[in-house]
CSV table of C-alpha atoms and ligand atoms in Angstrom, one decimal:
chain,number,residue,atom,x,y,z
Z,5,MET,CA,37.2,-39.6,-3.3
Z,6,PRO,CA,33.3,-40.0,-4.0
Z,7,ALA,CA,31.4,-38.2,-1.6
Z,8,ARG,CA,29.8,-40.4,1.6
Z,9,PRO,CA,26.1,-40.5,1.7
Z,10,LEU,CA,25.1,-39.1,4.9
Z,11,PRO,CA,23.4,-41.8,7.4
Z,12,VAL,CA,20.1,-41.6,7.4
Z,13,ASN,CA,19.6,-40.9,11.1
Z,14,ALA,CA,21.2,-37.8,10.5
Z,15,ILE,CA,18.3,-36.3,8.2
Z,16,ARG,CA,15.7,-35.3,10.6
Z,17,LEU,CA,12.6,-33.6,9.4
Z,18,ASP,CA,11.0,-31.5,12.4
Z,19,VAL,CA,7.7,-31.2,11.1
Z,20,PRO,CA,6.5,-28.3,13.1
Z,21,THR,CA,2.8,-28.2,14.6
Z,22,LEU,CA,0.5,-26.0,13.4
Z,23,LYS,CA,0.7,-23.5,16.9
Z,24,GLN,CA,5.0,-23.6,15.8
Z,25,ARG,CA,3.8,-23.1,12.5
Z,26,HIS,CA,2.0,-20.1,13.6
Z,27,LYS,CA,4.5,-18.8,16.2
Z,28,SER,CA,7.4,-18.5,13.7
Z,29,ASN,CA,5.9,-18.1,10.0
Z,30,PHE,CA,2.3,-16.2,10.4
Z,31,LEU,CA,1.9,-12.7,10.8
Z,32,PRO,CA,3.3,-11.7,14.0
Z,33,ARG,CA,1.7,-8.5,15.5
Z,34,ASN,CA,5.1,-6.8,16.2
Z,35,THR,CA,4.9,-3.8,18.5
Z,36,TYR,CA,6.2,-1.9,16.1
Z,37,LEU,CA,3.3,-1.8,13.3
Z,38,LYS,CA,0.4,-1.7,16.3
Z,39,PRO,CA,-1.6,1.8,15.4
Z,40,ASP,CA,-1.2,4.1,18.3
Z,41,THR,CA,-5.0,4.3,20.0
Z,42,LYS,CA,-4.6,8.0,20.6
Z,43,THR,CA,-4.2,8.5,17.0
Z,44,LEU,CA,-6.9,6.3,15.6
Z,45,LYS,CA,-9.3,8.1,18.2
Z,46,ASP,CA,-8.1,11.7,16.9
Z,47,PHE,CA,-8.5,10.6,13.4
Z,48,LYS,CA,-11.6,8.8,13.2
Z,49,SER,CA,-13.5,11.8,13.0
Z,50,PHE,CA,-11.5,13.8,10.9
Z,51,GLY,CA,-12.5,14.7,7.3
Z,52,SER,CA,-14.8,13.3,4.6
Z,53,GLY,CA,-14.7,10.4,2.6
Z,54,SER,CA,-14.2,6.9,3.7
Z,55,VAL,CA,-13.2,3.3,2.9
Z,56,SER,CA,-14.7,0.1,2.4
Z,57,LEU,CA,-13.5,-3.8,2.3
Z,58,ALA,CA,-15.6,-6.6,0.4
Z,59,PRO,CA,-13.8,-9.6,2.0
Z,60,ARG,CA,-15.7,-11.8,-1.0
Z,61,TYR,CA,-16.2,-9.2,-3.3
Z,62,ALA,CA,-15.2,-12.2,-6.2
Z,63,PRO,CA,-14.2,-15.7,-5.6
Z,64,GLY,CA,-10.7,-15.5,-3.6
Z,65,ILE,CA,-10.6,-12.0,-3.9
Z,66,ALA,CA,-11.6,-9.0,-1.5
Z,67,LEU,CA,-12.0,-5.6,-2.6
Z,68,ILE,CA,-11.0,-1.9,-0.4
Z,69,GLU,CA,-12.4,1.1,-2.5
Z,70,LEU,CA,-11.2,4.7,-1.3
Z,71,ARG,CA,-14.3,7.0,-1.5
Z,72,ASN,CA,-13.8,10.7,-1.8
Z,73,ALA,CA,-14.6,10.9,-5.2
Z,74,GLU,CA,-15.1,15.1,-5.2
Z,75,LYS,CA,-11.4,15.5,-4.3
Z,76,LYS,CA,-10.0,12.5,-6.2
Z,77,ASN,CA,-10.1,10.3,-3.5
Z,78,ALA,CA,-7.6,12.4,-1.4
Z,79,MET,CA,-7.2,10.4,1.8
Z,80,SER,CA,-8.6,12.3,4.9
Z,81,PRO,CA,-7.7,11.1,8.5
Z,82,LYS,CA,-11.1,9.2,8.9
Z,83,MET,CA,-9.9,7.3,5.8
Z,84,MET,CA,-6.9,6.4,6.8
Z,85,VAL,CA,-8.4,5.1,10.1
Z,86,ASP,CA,-10.8,3.0,7.6
Z,87,LEU,CA,-7.9,1.6,5.6
Z,88,THR,CA,-6.2,0.7,8.6
Z,89,ARG,CA,-9.1,-1.4,9.5
Z,90,ALA,CA,-9.7,-2.6,6.8
Z,91,VAL,CA,-6.1,-3.9,6.4
Z,92,GLY,CA,-6.8,-5.1,10.1
Z,93,ASP,CA,-9.2,-7.3,9.2
Z,94,LEU,CA,-8.1,-9.1,6.4
Z,95,GLU,CA,-5.2,-10.0,8.5
Z,96,THR,CA,-7.2,-11.5,11.0
Z,97,LEU,CA,-9.2,-13.1,8.4
Z,98,CYS,CA,-5.9,-14.7,6.9
Z,99,LYS,CA,-5.0,-15.6,10.2
Z,100,ASP,CA,-8.7,-17.3,11.1
Z,101,THR,CA,-8.9,-18.9,8.3
Z,102,GLU,CA,-5.2,-20.7,9.0
Z,103,ASP,CA,-7.1,-22.1,12.0
Z,104,GLU,CA,-9.8,-23.7,10.1
Z,105,LYS,CA,-9.4,-26.9,8.5
Z,106,GLU,CA,-10.6,-26.2,4.9
Z,107,GLY,CA,-8.6,-23.0,4.9
Z,108,SER,CA,-10.5,-20.2,2.9
Z,109,ASP,CA,-10.2,-19.3,-0.9
Z,110,LEU,CA,-8.8,-15.9,-0.1
Z,111,VAL,CA,-6.0,-15.3,-2.3
Z,112,GLY,CA,-5.9,-11.2,-3.3
Z,113,VAL,CA,-7.1,-7.8,-2.7
Z,114,VAL,CA,-8.0,-5.6,-5.2
Z,115,LEU,CA,-7.5,-1.5,-4.4
Z,116,CYS,CA,-9.3,0.8,-6.0
Z,117,GLY,CA,-11.1,4.5,-5.8
Z,118,GLU,CA,-14.3,5.5,-6.6
Z,119,GLY,CA,-14.8,6.8,-10.4
Z,120,GLY,CA,-11.3,5.7,-11.3
Z,121,ASP,CA,-8.7,7.6,-9.5
Z,122,LEU,CA,-6.7,5.3,-7.0
Z,123,CYS,CA,-5.8,8.5,-4.7
Z,124,SER,CA,-4.4,12.0,-4.7
Z,125,GLY,CA,-2.7,11.8,-1.7
Z,126,PHE,CA,-3.6,13.3,1.8
Z,127,ASP,CA,-6.7,15.4,1.9
Z,128,LEU,CA,-5.4,18.7,2.2
Z,129,SER,CA,-8.5,20.7,2.9
Z,130,SER,CA,-9.5,18.1,5.6
Z,131,THR,CA,-7.4,19.3,8.2
Z,132,PRO,CA,-7.1,23.0,9.7
Z,133,PRO,CA,-3.4,24.5,9.8
Z,134,THR,CA,-3.3,24.8,13.0
Z,135,LYS,CA,-3.7,21.1,13.5
Z,136,ALA,CA,-1.9,20.1,10.1
Z,137,PHE,CA,0.9,21.9,11.1
Z,138,HIS,CA,1.1,21.1,14.6
Z,139,PRO,CA,4.7,18.9,15.1
Z,140,SER,CA,2.1,16.1,16.7
Z,141,PHE,CA,0.2,16.1,13.6
Z,142,SER,CA,2.9,14.8,10.8
Z,143,THR,CA,4.7,12.0,13.3
Z,144,GLN,CA,0.8,10.7,13.5
Z,145,MET,CA,-0.3,10.6,9.9
Z,146,SER,CA,3.2,9.3,9.0
Z,147,THR,CA,3.4,6.7,11.4
Z,148,LEU,CA,-0.2,5.6,10.9
Z,149,MET,CA,0.1,5.3,7.3
Z,150,HIS,CA,3.9,3.4,7.0
Z,151,GLN,CA,2.4,0.7,9.5
Z,152,THR,CA,-0.7,0.2,7.1
Z,153,LEU,CA,0.9,0.1,4.0
Z,154,HIS,CA,3.5,-2.0,5.5
Z,155,ARG,CA,0.9,-4.0,6.5
Z,156,LEU,CA,-1.0,-4.3,4.0
Z,157,ARG,CA,2.7,-5.2,2.1
Z,158,ARG,CA,3.0,-8.1,4.3
Z,159,LEU,CA,-0.2,-9.8,3.9
Z,160,PRO,CA,-0.1,-12.9,2.4
Z,161,LEU,CA,-2.2,-12.0,-0.6
Z,162,ILE,CA,-1.8,-11.0,-3.9
Z,163,THR,CA,-2.6,-6.9,-3.9
Z,164,LEU,CA,-3.2,-4.9,-7.0
Z,165,ALA,CA,-3.9,-1.4,-7.3
Z,166,SER,CA,-6.1,-1.2,-10.4
Z,167,ILE,CA,-6.1,2.7,-11.2
Z,168,SER,CA,-8.1,4.3,-14.3
Z,169,GLY,CA,-7.0,7.7,-13.2
Z,170,HIS,CA,-4.4,9.6,-10.6
Z,171,ALA,CA,-2.2,8.1,-8.4
Z,172,ILE,CA,-0.8,11.1,-6.8
Z,173,GLY,CA,1.4,12.3,-3.8
Z,174,GLY,CA,0.6,9.6,-1.1
Z,175,GLY,CA,-2.0,7.8,-3.7
Z,176,ALA,CA,1.4,7.1,-5.8
Z,177,GLU,CA,3.0,5.5,-2.5
Z,178,LEU,CA,0.0,3.5,-1.9
Z,179,ALA,CA,0.0,2.2,-5.5
Z,180,LEU,CA,3.7,1.4,-5.3
Z,181,SER,CA,2.7,-0.6,-1.8
Z,182,CYS,CA,1.0,-3.2,-3.7
Z,183,ASP,CA,2.9,-5.9,-5.4
Z,184,TYR,CA,0.6,-5.0,-8.7
Z,185,ARG,CA,-0.4,-2.2,-10.3
Z,186,LEU,CA,-3.0,-2.3,-13.1
Z,187,ILE,CA,-3.4,1.1,-15.6
Z,188,SER,CA,-5.4,2.5,-18.2
Z,189,PRO,CA,-3.8,4.2,-21.0
Z,190,HIS,CA,-5.1,7.8,-19.4
Z,191,THR,CA,-3.2,7.3,-15.8
Z,192,ARG,CA,-0.8,9.5,-14.4
Z,193,LEU,CA,1.2,8.7,-11.4
Z,194,LYS,CA,3.2,11.4,-9.6
Z,195,PHE,CA,5.4,11.5,-6.6
Z,196,VAL,CA,4.2,15.1,-5.9
Z,197,GLN,CA,6.1,15.4,-2.7
Z,198,ILE,CA,9.1,17.8,-3.7
Z,199,GLY,CA,6.7,20.3,-5.2
Z,200,MET,CA,4.7,19.9,-1.8
Z,201,GLY,CA,8.2,20.8,-0.1
Z,202,VAL,CA,8.1,17.3,1.4
Z,203,THR,CA,9.9,13.6,1.0
Z,204,PRO,CA,7.2,10.9,0.7
Z,205,GLY,CA,5.5,10.6,4.0
Z,206,TRP,CA,3.8,7.0,3.5
Z,207,GLY,CA,7.0,4.7,2.6
Z,208,GLY,CA,6.8,5.4,-1.4
Z,209,GLY,CA,10.5,6.5,-1.7
Z,210,VAL,CA,11.4,3.0,0.1
Z,211,TYR,CA,8.6,0.9,-1.9
Z,212,LEU,CA,10.0,2.4,-5.1
Z,213,GLN,CA,13.5,2.2,-4.6
Z,214,SER,CA,12.7,-2.1,-4.4
Z,215,HIS,CA,11.6,-1.6,-8.3
Z,216,LEU,CA,14.2,1.1,-9.4
Z,217,ARG,CA,18.0,1.6,-9.9
Z,218,HIS,CA,19.1,4.2,-7.3
Z,219,GLY,CA,19.5,7.1,-10.5
Z,220,LYS,CA,16.3,6.6,-11.7
Z,221,VAL,CA,14.5,6.6,-8.2
Z,222,LEU,CA,16.1,9.9,-7.1
Z,223,GLU,CA,14.8,11.2,-10.6
Z,224,ILE,CA,11.7,10.6,-10.1
Z,225,LEU,CA,11.4,11.8,-6.9
Z,226,GLY,CA,13.7,14.9,-7.3
Z,227,THR,CA,11.5,16.1,-10.2
Z,228,GLY,CA,8.2,15.2,-9.2
Z,229,ARG,CA,7.9,14.6,-12.8
Z,230,SER,CA,4.4,12.8,-14.0
Z,231,LEU,CA,4.7,9.3,-15.4
Z,232,GLY,CA,2.0,8.3,-17.8
Z,233,ALA,CA,0.9,4.7,-19.0
Z,234,GLU,CA,3.8,4.0,-21.2
Z,235,GLU,CA,6.8,5.2,-19.0
Z,236,LEU,CA,5.1,3.1,-16.6
Z,237,ARG,CA,5.2,-0.1,-18.7
Z,238,ARG,CA,8.5,0.5,-19.9
Z,239,LEU,CA,9.6,0.7,-16.1
Z,240,GLU,CA,8.0,-2.4,-15.3
Z,241,LEU,CA,5.7,-0.6,-12.7
Z,242,ALA,CA,2.6,-1.0,-14.1
Z,243,GLU,CA,0.5,-3.4,-16.8
Z,244,VAL,CA,-2.0,-1.6,-18.5
Z,245,VAL,CA,-5.1,-2.7,-19.8
Z,246,ASP,CA,-6.3,-1.0,-23.4
Z,247,GLY,CA,-9.5,0.7,-23.4
Z,248,GLU,CA,-10.9,4.4,-23.0
Z,249,LYS,CA,-11.8,4.1,-19.4
Z,250,ILE,CA,-11.4,0.9,-17.6
Z,251,CYS,CA,-13.8,-0.4,-14.9
Z,252,VAL,CA,-11.2,-0.6,-12.0
Z,253,ARG,CA,-12.9,-2.9,-10.1
Z,254,GLU,CA,-14.0,-5.9,-13.0
Z,255,ALA,CA,-10.5,-5.4,-14.4
Z,256,GLY,CA,-9.0,-5.9,-11.0
Z,257,VAL,CA,-10.6,-8.9,-10.4
Z,258,GLU,CA,-9.7,-10.3,-14.0
Z,259,PHE,CA,-6.2,-9.7,-13.6
Z,260,LEU,CA,-6.1,-11.4,-10.4
Z,261,ARG,CA,-8.0,-14.6,-11.7
Z,262,LYS,CA,-5.0,-16.5,-12.8
Z,263,PHE,CA,-3.8,-16.6,-9.1
Z,264,THR,CA,-7.3,-18.0,-7.7
Z,265,HIS,CA,-8.0,-20.2,-10.8
Z,266,ASP,CA,-6.1,-22.5,-12.8
Z,267,ALA,CA,-6.0,-22.9,-16.6
Z,268,GLN,CA,-9.3,-25.2,-16.4
Z,269,GLY,CA,-11.0,-22.8,-14.2
Z,270,ASN,CA,-10.7,-24.6,-11.2
Z,271,LEU,CA,-10.0,-22.5,-7.9
Z,272,ARG,CA,-6.7,-23.1,-6.7
Z,273,PRO,CA,-5.6,-23.9,-3.3
Z,274,ALA,CA,-5.5,-20.5,-1.7
Z,275,HIS,CA,-3.4,-21.8,1.4
Z,276,VAL,CA,-0.4,-22.7,-1.2
Z,277,VAL,CA,-1.2,-19.5,-3.3
Z,278,ARG,CA,-0.6,-17.4,0.0
Z,279,GLU,CA,2.6,-19.4,1.2
Z,280,MET,CA,3.9,-18.6,-1.9
Z,281,LYS,CA,3.3,-14.9,-1.6
Z,282,ARG,CA,4.9,-15.3,2.0
Z,283,LEU,CA,8.1,-16.9,0.5
Z,284,VAL,CA,8.1,-14.4,-2.4
Z,285,SER,CA,8.2,-11.5,-0.2
Z,286,ALA,CA,11.0,-12.7,2.4
Z,287,ALA,CA,13.2,-13.6,-0.2
Z,288,SER,CA,12.8,-10.2,-1.9
Z,289,GLY,CA,12.8,-8.7,1.4
Z,290,VAL,CA,9.3,-6.9,0.8
Z,291,GLY,CA,7.4,-6.9,4.5
Z,292,THR,CA,10.2,-7.7,6.4
Z,293,GLU,CA,11.4,-5.8,9.5
Z,294,GLU,CA,14.9,-4.6,7.5
Z,295,GLU,CA,12.2,-2.6,5.0
Z,296,TRP,CA,11.1,-1.0,7.9
Z,297,GLU,CA,14.0,0.0,9.4
Z,298,MET,CA,14.6,1.9,6.1
Z,299,LEU,CA,11.0,3.3,6.3
Z,300,GLU,CA,12.2,4.8,9.6
Z,301,LYS,CA,14.6,7.0,8.1
Z,302,GLU,CA,12.0,7.8,5.2
Z,303,ARG,CA,9.2,9.0,8.3
Z,304,GLU,CA,12.2,11.1,9.9
Z,305,SER,CA,12.9,13.1,6.8
Z,306,PHE,CA,9.0,13.4,6.3
Z,307,VAL,CA,8.3,14.7,10.0
Z,308,ARG,CA,11.5,17.0,9.8
Z,309,LEU,CA,10.1,18.8,6.7
Z,310,TRP,CA,6.3,18.5,7.0
Z,311,GLY,CA,5.4,22.0,8.6
Z,312,GLN,CA,8.5,24.2,7.1
Z,313,TRP,CA,8.1,27.1,5.2
Z,314,ALA,CA,8.3,25.5,1.6
Z,315,ASN,CA,5.6,23.2,2.9
Z,316,ARG,CA,3.4,25.5,4.3
Z,317,GLN,CA,3.6,27.7,1.2
Z,318,ALA,CA,2.8,24.8,-1.3
Z,319,VAL,CA,-0.1,23.8,1.0
Z,320,GLU,CA,-1.6,26.9,1.6
Z,321,LYS,CA,-1.3,27.4,-2.2
Z,322,PHE,CA,-3.3,24.6,-3.0
Z,323,VAL,CA,-5.9,25.0,-0.4
Z,324,GLY,CA,-6.3,28.8,-0.7
Z,325,THR,CA,-6.4,29.0,-4.7
Z,326,GLY,CA,-7.2,25.2,-5.5
Z,327,LYS,CA,-4.4,25.5,-7.7
Z,328,GLY,CA,-0.9,24.0,-6.5
Z,329,GLU,CA,0.3,21.3,-8.5
Z,330,ARG,CA,-2.4,20.2,-10.6
Z,331,ASN,CA,-1.1,22.8,-13.0
Z,332,ASN,CA,2.4,21.2,-13.5
Z,333,LEU,CA,0.6,18.0,-14.3
O,474,LIG,C1,0.8,13.9,3.1
O,474,LIG,C2,1.1,12.6,2.4
O,474,LIG,C3,1.8,13.4,1.3
O,474,LIG,C4,3.0,12.6,0.7
O,474,LIG,O1,3.5,12.0,1.3
O,474,LIG,O2,2.5,12.7,-0.7
O,474,LIG,C5,0.9,13.8,0.3
O,474,LIG,O3,-0.4,12.8,0.1
O,474,LIG,S1,0.5,15.3,0.4
O,474,LIG,C6,-0.3,15.8,-0.9
O,474,LIG,C7,-0.1,15.6,-2.2
O,474,LIG,N1,-1.5,15.6,-3.6
O,474,LIG,C8,-1.4,16.7,-4.4
O,474,LIG,O4,-0.8,17.6,-4.4
O,474,LIG,C9,-2.5,16.6,-5.1
O,474,LIG,C10,-3.4,17.5,-5.3
O,474,LIG,N2,-4.3,17.5,-6.4
O,474,LIG,C11,-3.8,17.2,-7.8
O,474,LIG,O5,-3.0,17.3,-8.5
O,474,LIG,C12,-5.1,17.5,-8.6
O,474,LIG,O6,-6.3,17.8,-8.0
O,474,LIG,C13,-5.4,16.0,-9.4
O,474,LIG,C14,-5.0,15.0,-8.5
O,474,LIG,C15,-4.3,15.8,-10.8
O,474,LIG,C16,-6.6,16.0,-10.6
O,474,LIG,O7,-7.0,17.2,-11.3
O,474,LIG,P1,-8.3,17.3,-11.9
O,474,LIG,O8,-8.4,16.4,-12.7
O,474,LIG,O9,-7.5,19.0,-13.0
O,474,LIG,O10,-9.0,17.8,-10.9
O,474,LIG,P2,-8.7,19.1,-9.8
O,474,LIG,O11,-7.9,19.6,-9.8
O,474,LIG,O12,-9.8,20.2,-10.4
O,474,LIG,O13,-9.5,18.5,-8.3
O,474,LIG,C17,-11.1,17.5,-8.5
O,474,LIG,C18,-11.1,18.5,-7.0
O,474,LIG,O14,-10.1,17.5,-6.1
O,474,LIG,C19,-9.7,18.3,-5.3
O,474,LIG,N3,-8.5,17.4,-4.8
O,474,LIG,C20,-7.4,17.3,-5.2
O,474,LIG,N4,-6.7,16.7,-5.1
O,474,LIG,C21,-7.0,17.2,-3.5
O,474,LIG,C22,-6.2,17.0,-2.2
O,474,LIG,N5,-5.1,15.9,-2.4
O,474,LIG,N6,-6.8,17.2,-1.0
O,474,LIG,C23,-7.6,17.9,-1.2
O,474,LIG,N7,-8.6,18.2,-2.5
O,474,LIG,C24,-8.0,17.7,-3.3
O,474,LIG,C25,-9.3,19.8,-5.8
O,474,LIG,O15,-9.4,20.8,-5.0
O,474,LIG,C26,-10.7,20.2,-6.2
O,474,LIG,O16,-11.8,20.7,-5.8
O,474,LIG,P3,-12.8,21.6,-6.1
O,474,LIG,O17,-12.0,22.7,-7.0
O,474,LIG,O18,-13.0,21.9,-5.1
O,474,LIG,O19,-13.3,20.9,-7.1
């Protein structure tokens, strides 16, 4: 028997008001993602370096830059607070623009580090051992960084880590929290955590799992070996730009241009691109509460291991001699 068409009045088109739309769909400020004020206060004056945000670096594109070049952009507690603020500012910008009639042109964000290295993980010499190995420190650091990278991942913006040098430890985790990684033939990405006596502490284990099969993830995390450009390309973890040395800012902007402009060079409607990002994220479980639940497990492991003998030995070796994991690269 042919299917009978539905009566017209059975099809209800509920067009949500702007207010309802915000409520259901737009970056709810979930309490689990709210940074702890005590941690922000504690961390903001610890260590050197900075993280800057240029919200309108290029048409439709913001730029976040890590600046601690003499330490390969290692992330001090102060920089963690700066990064949290930058991500918060981007959330606000996206939110504000939803209220505007015209909307804004913000579509993507490039993350990079001064001098081309993205980040060499936690700044191991920023914090005295009495503080760094205090049980509360690992909880504070990993909670803040988990929240911040997860919020970065949930942004309705296309995120790109642009790297011409190293992304090591937490730096690899930062890179993996982005939608894309743009690298040079010289880029090295290394989940060095096993050699530091810990598991990933900023969310990178879960993020790597979203790209690769179980056995591969285990091999990369369990050996801590260095991944070069060719392998990263083959694993579809990164896009490689040819050239001796890439300018990370400009290469990043160029890469995102296909999202900001159409083939005729006209700006795309940014609110549609942002909605597209939300849709793809939701469909693939990126930045969802389910992903956050997995991250909680990762954080528990890290907190358990940080400060134990294997970790202390590795950190002390690096800080004492400056010759830690780097020799194994
Ligand atoms: C808590 C989070 C946890 C995680 O979840 O992963 C971490 O991030 S723990 C930290 C993990 N990171 C590391 O262990 C990286 C250690 N660094 C290296 O392996 C190498 O420095 C490098 C990044 C591969 C670069 O090697 P190379 O090009 O040979 O330069 P140098 O080694 O000479 O480095 C220059 C300079 O920078 C200092 N440096 C580098 N990384 C850090 C760091 N993470 N913390 C503090 N300082 C760092 C290094 O000591 C050199 O200083 P000087 O000797 O004074 O020039």
